[in-house]
PDB file of C-alpha atoms in Angstrom:
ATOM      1  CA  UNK E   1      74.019-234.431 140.947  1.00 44.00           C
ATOM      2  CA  UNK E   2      75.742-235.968 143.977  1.00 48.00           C
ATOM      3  CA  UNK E   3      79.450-234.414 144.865  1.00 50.00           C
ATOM      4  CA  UNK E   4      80.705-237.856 145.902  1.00 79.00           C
ATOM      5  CA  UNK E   5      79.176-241.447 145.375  1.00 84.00           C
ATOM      6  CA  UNK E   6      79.253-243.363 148.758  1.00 90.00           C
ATOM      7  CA  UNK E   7      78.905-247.016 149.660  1.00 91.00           C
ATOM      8  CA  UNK E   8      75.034-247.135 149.944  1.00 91.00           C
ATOM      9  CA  UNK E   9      74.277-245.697 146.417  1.00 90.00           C
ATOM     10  CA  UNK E  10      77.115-248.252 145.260  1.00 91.00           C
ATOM     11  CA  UNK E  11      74.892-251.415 147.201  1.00 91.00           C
ATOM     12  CA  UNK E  12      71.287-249.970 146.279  1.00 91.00           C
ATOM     13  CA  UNK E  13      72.282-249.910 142.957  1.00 90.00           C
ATOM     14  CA  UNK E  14      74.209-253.152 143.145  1.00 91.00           C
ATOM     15  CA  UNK E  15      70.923-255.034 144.885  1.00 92.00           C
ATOM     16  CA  UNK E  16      68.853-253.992 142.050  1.00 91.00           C
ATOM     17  CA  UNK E  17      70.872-255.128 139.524  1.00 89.00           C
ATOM     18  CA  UNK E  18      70.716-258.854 141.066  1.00 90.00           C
ATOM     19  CA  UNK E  19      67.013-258.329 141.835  1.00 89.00           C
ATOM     20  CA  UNK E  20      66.843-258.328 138.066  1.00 86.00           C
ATOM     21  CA  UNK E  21      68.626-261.633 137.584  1.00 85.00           C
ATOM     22  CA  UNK E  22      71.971-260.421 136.365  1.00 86.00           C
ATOM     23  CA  UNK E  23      75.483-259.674 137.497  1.00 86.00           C
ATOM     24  CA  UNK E  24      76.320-255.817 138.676  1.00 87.00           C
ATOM     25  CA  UNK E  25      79.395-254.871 137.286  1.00 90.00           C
ATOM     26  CA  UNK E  26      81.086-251.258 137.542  1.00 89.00           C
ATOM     27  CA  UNK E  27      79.325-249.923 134.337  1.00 88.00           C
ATOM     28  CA  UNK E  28      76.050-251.067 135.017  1.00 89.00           C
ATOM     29  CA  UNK E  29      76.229-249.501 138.784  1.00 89.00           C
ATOM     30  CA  UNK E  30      77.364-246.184 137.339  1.00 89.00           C
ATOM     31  CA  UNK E  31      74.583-246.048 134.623  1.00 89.00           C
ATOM     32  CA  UNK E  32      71.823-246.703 137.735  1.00 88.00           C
ATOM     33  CA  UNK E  33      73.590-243.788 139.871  1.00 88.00           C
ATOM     34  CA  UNK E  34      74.037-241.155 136.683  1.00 86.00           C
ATOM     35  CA  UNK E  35      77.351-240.436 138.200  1.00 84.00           C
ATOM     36  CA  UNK E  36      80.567-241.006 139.959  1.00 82.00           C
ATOM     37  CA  UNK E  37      84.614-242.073 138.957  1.00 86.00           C
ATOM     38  CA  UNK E  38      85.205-246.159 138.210  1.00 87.00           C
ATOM     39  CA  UNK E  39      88.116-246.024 140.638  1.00 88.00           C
ATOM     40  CA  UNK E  40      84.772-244.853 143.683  1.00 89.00           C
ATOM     41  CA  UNK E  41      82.576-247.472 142.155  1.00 89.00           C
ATOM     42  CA  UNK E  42      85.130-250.228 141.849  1.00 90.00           C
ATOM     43  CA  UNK E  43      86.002-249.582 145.433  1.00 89.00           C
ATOM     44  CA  UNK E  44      82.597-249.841 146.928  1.00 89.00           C
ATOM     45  CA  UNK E  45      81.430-252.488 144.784  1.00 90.00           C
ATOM     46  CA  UNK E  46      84.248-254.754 146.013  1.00 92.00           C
ATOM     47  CA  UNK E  47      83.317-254.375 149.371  1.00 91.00           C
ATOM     48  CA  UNK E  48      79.565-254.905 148.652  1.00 92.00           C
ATOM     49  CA  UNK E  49      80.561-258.114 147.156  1.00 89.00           C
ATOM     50  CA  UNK E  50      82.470-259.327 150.167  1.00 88.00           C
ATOM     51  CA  UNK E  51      79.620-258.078 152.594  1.00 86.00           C
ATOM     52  CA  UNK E  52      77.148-259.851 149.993  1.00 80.00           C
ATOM     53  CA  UNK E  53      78.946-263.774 149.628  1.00 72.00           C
ATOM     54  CA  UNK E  54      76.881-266.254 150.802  1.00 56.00           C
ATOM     55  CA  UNK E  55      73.351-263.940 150.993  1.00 56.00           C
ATOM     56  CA  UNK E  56      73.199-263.978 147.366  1.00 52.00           C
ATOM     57  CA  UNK E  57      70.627-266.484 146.280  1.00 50.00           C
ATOM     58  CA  UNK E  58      71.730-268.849 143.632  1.00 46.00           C
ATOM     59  CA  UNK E  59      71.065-268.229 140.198  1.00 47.00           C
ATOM     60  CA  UNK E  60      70.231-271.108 138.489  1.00 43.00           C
ATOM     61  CA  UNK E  61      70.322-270.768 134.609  1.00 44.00           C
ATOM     62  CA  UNK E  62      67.038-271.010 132.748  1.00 43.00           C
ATOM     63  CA  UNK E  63      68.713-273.090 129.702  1.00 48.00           C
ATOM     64  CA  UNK E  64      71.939-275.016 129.469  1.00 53.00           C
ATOM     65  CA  UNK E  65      74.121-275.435 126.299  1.00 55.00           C
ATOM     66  CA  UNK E  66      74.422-278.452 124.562  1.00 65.00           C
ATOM     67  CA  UNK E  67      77.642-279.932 123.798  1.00 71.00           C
ATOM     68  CA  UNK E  68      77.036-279.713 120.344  1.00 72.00           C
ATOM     69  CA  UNK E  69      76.316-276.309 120.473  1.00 75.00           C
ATOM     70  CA  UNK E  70      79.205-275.471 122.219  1.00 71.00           C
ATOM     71  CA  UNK E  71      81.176-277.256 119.451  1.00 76.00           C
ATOM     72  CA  UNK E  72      79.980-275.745 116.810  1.00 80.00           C
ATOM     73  CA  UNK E  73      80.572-272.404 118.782  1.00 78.00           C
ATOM     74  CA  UNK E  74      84.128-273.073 119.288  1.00 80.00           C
ATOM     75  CA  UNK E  75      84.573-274.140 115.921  1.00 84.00           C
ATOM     76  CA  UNK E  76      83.165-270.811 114.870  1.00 84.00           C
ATOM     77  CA  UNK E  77      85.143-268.787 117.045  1.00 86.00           C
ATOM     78  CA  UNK E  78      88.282-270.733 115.970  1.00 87.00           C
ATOM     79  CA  UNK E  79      87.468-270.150 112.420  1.00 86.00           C
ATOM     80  CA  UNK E  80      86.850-266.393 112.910  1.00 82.00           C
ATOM     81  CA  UNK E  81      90.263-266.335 114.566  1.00 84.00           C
ATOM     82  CA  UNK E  82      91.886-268.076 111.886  1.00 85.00           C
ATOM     83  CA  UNK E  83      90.493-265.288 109.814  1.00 89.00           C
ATOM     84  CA  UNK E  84      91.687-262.556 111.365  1.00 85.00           C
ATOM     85  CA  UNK E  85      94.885-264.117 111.880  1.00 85.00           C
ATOM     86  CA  UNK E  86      95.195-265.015 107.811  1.00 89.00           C
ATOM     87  CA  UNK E  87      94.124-261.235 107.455  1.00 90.00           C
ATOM     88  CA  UNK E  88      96.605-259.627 109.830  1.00 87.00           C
ATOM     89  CA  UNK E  89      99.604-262.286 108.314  1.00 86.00           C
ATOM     90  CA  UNK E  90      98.449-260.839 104.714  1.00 90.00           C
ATOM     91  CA  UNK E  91      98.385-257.102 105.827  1.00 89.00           C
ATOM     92  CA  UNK E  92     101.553-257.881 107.664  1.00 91.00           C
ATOM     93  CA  UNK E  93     103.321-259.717 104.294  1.00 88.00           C
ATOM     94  CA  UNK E  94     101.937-256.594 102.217  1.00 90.00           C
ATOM     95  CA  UNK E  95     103.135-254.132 104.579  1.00 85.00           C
ATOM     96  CA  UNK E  96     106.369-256.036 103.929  1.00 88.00           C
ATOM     97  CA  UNK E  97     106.729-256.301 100.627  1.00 89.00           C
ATOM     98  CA  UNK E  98     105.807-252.110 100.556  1.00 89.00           C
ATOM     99  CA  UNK E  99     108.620-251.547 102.941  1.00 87.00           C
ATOM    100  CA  UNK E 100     110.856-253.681 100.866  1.00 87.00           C
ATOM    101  CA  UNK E 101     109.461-251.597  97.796  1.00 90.00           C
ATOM    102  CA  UNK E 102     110.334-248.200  98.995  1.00 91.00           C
ATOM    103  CA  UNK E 103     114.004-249.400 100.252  1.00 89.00           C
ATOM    104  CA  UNK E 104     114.475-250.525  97.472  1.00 91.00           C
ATOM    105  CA  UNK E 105     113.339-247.166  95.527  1.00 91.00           C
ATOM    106  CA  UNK E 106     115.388-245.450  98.171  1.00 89.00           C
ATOM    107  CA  UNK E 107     118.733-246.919  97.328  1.00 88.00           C
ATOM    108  CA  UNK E 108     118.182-246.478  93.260  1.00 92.00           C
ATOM    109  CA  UNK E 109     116.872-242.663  94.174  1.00 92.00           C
ATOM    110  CA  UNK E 110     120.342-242.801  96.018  1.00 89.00           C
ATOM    111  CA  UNK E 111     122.153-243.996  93.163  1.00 91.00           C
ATOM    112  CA  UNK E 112     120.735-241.797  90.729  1.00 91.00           C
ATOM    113  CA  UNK E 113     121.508-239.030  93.162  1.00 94.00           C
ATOM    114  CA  UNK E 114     124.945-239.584  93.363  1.00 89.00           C
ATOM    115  CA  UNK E 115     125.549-240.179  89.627  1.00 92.00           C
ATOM    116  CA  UNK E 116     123.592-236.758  89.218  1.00 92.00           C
ATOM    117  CA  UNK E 117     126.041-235.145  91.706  1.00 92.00           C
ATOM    118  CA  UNK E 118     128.933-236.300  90.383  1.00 88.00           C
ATOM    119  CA  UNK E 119     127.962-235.257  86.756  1.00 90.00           C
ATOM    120  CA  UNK E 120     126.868-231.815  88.024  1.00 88.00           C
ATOM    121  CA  UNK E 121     130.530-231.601  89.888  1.00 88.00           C
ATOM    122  CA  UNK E 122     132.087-232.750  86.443  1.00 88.00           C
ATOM    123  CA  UNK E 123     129.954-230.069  84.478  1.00 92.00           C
ATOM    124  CA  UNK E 124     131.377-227.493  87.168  1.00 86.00           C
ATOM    125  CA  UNK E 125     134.856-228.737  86.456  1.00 89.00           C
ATOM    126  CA  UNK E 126     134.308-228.520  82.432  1.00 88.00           C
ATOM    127  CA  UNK E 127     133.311-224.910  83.427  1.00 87.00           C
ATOM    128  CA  UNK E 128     136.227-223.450  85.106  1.00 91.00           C
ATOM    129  CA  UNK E 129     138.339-224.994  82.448  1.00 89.00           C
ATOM    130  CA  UNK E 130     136.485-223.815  80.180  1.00 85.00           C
ATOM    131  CA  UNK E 131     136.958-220.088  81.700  1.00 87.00           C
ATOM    132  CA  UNK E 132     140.671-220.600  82.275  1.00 86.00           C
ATOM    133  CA  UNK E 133     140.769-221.480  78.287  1.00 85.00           C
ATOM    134  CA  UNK E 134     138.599-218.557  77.411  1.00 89.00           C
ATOM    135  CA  UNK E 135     140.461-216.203  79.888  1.00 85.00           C
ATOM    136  CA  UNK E 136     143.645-217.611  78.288  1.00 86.00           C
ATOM    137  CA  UNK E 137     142.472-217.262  74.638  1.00 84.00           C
ATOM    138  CA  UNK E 138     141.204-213.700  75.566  1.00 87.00           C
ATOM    139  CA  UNK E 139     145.049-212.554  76.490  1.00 87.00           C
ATOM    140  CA  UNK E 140     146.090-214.644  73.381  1.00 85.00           C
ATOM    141  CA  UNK E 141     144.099-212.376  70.765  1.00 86.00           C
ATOM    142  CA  UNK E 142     144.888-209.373  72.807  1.00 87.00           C
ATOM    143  CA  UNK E 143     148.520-210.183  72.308  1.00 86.00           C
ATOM    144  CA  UNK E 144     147.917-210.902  68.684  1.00 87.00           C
ATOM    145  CA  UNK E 145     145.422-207.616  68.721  1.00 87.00           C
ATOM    146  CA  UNK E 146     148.951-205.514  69.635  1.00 87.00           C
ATOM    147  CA  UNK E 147     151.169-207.565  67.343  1.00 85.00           C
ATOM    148  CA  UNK E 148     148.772-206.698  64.425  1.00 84.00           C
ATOM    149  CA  UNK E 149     148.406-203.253  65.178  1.00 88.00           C
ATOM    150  CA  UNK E 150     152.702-203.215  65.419  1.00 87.00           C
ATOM    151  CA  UNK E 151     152.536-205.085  62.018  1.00 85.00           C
ATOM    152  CA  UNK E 152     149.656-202.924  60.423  1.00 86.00           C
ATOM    153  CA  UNK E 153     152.037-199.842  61.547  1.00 89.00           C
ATOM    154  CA  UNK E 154     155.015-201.387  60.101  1.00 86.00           C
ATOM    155  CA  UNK E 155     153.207-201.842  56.796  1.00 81.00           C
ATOM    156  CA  UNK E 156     152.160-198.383  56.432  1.00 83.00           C
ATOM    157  CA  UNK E 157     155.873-197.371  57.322  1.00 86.00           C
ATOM    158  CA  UNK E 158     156.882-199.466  54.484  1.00 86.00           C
ATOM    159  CA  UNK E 159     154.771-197.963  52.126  1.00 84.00           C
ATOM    160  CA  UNK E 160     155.318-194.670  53.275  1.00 86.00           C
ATOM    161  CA  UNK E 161     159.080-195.592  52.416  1.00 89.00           C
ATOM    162  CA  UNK E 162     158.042-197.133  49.045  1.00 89.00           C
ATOM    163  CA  UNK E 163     156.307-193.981  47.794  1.00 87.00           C
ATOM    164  CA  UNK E 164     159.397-192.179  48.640  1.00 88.00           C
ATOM    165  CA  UNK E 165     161.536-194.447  46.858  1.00 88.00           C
ATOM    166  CA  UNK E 166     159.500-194.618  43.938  1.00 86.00           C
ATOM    167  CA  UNK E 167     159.029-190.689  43.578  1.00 89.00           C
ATOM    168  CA  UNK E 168     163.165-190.235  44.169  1.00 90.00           C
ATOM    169  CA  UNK E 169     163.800-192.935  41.478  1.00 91.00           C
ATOM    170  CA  UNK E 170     161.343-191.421  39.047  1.00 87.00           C
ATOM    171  CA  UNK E 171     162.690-188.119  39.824  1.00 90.00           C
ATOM    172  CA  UNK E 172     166.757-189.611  39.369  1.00 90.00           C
ATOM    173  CA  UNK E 173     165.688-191.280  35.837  1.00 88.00           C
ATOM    174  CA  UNK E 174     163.962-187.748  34.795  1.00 86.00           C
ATOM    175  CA  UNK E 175     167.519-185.990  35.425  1.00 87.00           C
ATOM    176  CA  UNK E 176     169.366-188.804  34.476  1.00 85.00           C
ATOM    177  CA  UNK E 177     167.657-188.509  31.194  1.00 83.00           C
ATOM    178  CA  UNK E 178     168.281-184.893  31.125  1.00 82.00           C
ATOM    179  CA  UNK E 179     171.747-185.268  31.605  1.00 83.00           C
ATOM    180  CA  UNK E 180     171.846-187.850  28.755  1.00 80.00           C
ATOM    181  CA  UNK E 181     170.072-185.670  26.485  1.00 81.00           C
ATOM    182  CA  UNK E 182     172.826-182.637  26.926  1.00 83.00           C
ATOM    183  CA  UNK E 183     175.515-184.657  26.385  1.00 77.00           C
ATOM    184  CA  UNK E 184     174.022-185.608  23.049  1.00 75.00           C
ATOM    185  CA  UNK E 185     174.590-182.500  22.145  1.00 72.00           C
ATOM    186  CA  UNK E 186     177.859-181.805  23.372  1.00 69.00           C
ATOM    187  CA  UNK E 187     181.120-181.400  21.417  1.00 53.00           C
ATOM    188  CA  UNK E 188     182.172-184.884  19.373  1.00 54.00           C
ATOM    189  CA  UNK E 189     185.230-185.049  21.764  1.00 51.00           C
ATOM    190  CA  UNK E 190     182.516-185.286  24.325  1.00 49.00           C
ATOM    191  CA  UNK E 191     180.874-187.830  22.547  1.00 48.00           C
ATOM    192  CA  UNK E 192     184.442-189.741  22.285  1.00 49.00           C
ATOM    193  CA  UNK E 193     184.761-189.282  25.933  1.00 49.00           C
ATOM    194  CA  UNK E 194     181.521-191.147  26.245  1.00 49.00           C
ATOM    195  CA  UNK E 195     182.152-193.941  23.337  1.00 47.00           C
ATOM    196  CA  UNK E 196     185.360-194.496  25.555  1.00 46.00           C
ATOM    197  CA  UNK E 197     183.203-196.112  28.101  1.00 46.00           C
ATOM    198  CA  UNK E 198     184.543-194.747  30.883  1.00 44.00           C
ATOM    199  CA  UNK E 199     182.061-193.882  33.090  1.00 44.00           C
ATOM    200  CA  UNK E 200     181.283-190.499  34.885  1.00 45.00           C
ATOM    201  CA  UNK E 201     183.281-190.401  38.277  1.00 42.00           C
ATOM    202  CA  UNK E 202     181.434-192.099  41.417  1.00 40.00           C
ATOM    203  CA  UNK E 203     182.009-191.734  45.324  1.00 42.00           C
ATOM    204  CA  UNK E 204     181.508-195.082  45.784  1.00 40.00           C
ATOM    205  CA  UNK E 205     181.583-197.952  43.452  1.00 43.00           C
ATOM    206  CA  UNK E 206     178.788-198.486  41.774  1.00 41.00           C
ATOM    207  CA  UNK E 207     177.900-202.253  42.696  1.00 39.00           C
ATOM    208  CA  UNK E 208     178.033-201.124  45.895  1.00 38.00           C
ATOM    209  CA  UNK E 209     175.409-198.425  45.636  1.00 43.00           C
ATOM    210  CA  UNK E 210     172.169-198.995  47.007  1.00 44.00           C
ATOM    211  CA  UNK E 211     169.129-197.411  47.470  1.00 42.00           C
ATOM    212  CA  UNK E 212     169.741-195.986  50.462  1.00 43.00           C
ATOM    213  CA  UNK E 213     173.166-194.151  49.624  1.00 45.00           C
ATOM    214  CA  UNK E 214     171.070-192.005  47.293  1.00 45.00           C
ATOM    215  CA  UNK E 215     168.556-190.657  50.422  1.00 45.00           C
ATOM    216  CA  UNK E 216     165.104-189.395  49.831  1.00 50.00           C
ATOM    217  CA  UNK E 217     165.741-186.909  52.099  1.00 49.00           C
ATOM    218  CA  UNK E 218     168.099-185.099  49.193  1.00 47.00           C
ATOM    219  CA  UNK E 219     164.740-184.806  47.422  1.00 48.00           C
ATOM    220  CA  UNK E 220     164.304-181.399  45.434  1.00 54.00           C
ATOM    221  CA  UNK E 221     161.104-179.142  46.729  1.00 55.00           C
ATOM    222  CA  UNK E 222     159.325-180.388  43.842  1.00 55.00           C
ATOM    223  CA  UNK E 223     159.972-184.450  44.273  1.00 55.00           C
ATOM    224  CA  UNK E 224     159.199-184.030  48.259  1.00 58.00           C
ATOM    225  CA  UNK E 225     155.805-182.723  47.167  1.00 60.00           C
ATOM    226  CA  UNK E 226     155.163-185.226  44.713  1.00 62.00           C
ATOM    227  CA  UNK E 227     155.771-187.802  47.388  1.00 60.00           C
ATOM    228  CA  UNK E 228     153.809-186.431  50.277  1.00 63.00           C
ATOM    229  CA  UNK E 229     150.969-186.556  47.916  1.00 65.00           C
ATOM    230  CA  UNK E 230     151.255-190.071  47.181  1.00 59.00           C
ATOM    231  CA  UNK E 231     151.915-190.706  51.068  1.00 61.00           C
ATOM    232  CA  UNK E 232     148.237-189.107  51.734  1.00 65.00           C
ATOM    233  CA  UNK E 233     146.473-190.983  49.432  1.00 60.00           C
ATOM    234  CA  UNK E 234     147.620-193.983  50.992  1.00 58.00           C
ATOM    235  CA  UNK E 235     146.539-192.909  54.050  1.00 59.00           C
TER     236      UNK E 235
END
């Protein structure tokens, strides 16, 4: 294969092409060498052409085309353009009509987008509300936790108290009824003292007494036993 096509292989190949009644062009030369760059060809074959006007024997065409023919050529050829044109107008409204399609399915994936992200920000919202309630509810039933506890305290003070009572009021009726029963059996001036109504002397008045004058603490051994007993079994 030849490094470089020169101007003779360009006009030897050119001379055979007319010798066979047609028209060299740049692809036809290139097929006859086997070789060579269009831009080489194209060069040489323009200046075999200039060297070659008015040597060239003139070709005179074997047939001729009828006017008919022709007409009914051109009508085909402007039918098959019409064609093509009707085609590429269709493909082009289509291609339209897609793009119009997906826009529009754009903006309503939009849409729903947004209403999604503004529902998800409103369910975040509802959350930390919801956390600031619980958080606040939590301190609420702690607080009530340590009220009740106070309370539940309190109650068991109070019955602790009311066990202590009720043994020092059970123990005062037992010796108050001891202390009836003696006098029963006292002298009958003692028993005229006690028909006089006149009542035993009293510190303090007695509807000014209360429970509280009259102390558990002043308990006998015996009645502080009784009510520690009762105190465990509450317990």
């Amino acid at each position: 294969m030849k490094s470089s096509i020169t101007y003779d292989d360009v006009a030897k190949a050119a001379n055979q092409i007319v010798a066979r009644q047609e028209s060299p062009n740049i692809r036809m030369v290139r097929l006859l060498i086997g070789s060579g760059s269009f831009s080489t060809i194209a060069k040489h074959l323009t200046t075999w052409r200039e060297q070659s006007q008015g040597s060239l024997p003139a070709q005179t065409p074997e047939w001729e085309v009828s006017p008919e023919l022709r007409a009914l050529l051109a009508q085909e050829i402007t039918r098959h353009v019409h064609q093509k044109e009707a085609a590429q107008e269709a493909m082009i409204q289509r291609f339209v009509g897609e793009r119009e399609d997906t826009l529009a399915e754009n903006e309503r994936l939009e849409r729903q987008i947004e209403a999604l992200t503004s529902q998800l920000e409103e369910i975040r919202t509802k959350e930390i509300q919801s956390e600031e309630r619980i958080r606040l509810l939590g301190s609420q039933i702690e607080e009530e936790r340590k009220k009740a506890g106070e309370m539940t305290t309190r109650f068991h003070e109070a019955e602790k108290t009311i066990v202590r009572l009720e043994v020092w009021i059970e123990t005062t009726e037992k010796e108050r009824g001891k202390k009836h029963a003696t006098e029963k059996k006292s002298s009958p001036s003692r028993k005229r003292s006690g028909a006089s109504g006149k009542s035993p002397a009293l510190t303090k008045p007695a509807k000014f007494m209360t429970l509280e004058d009259e102390a558990p603490q002043s308990l006998e051994p015996e009645q502080r036993h009784d009510s520690k007993e009762k105190e465990a079994k509450l317990q």
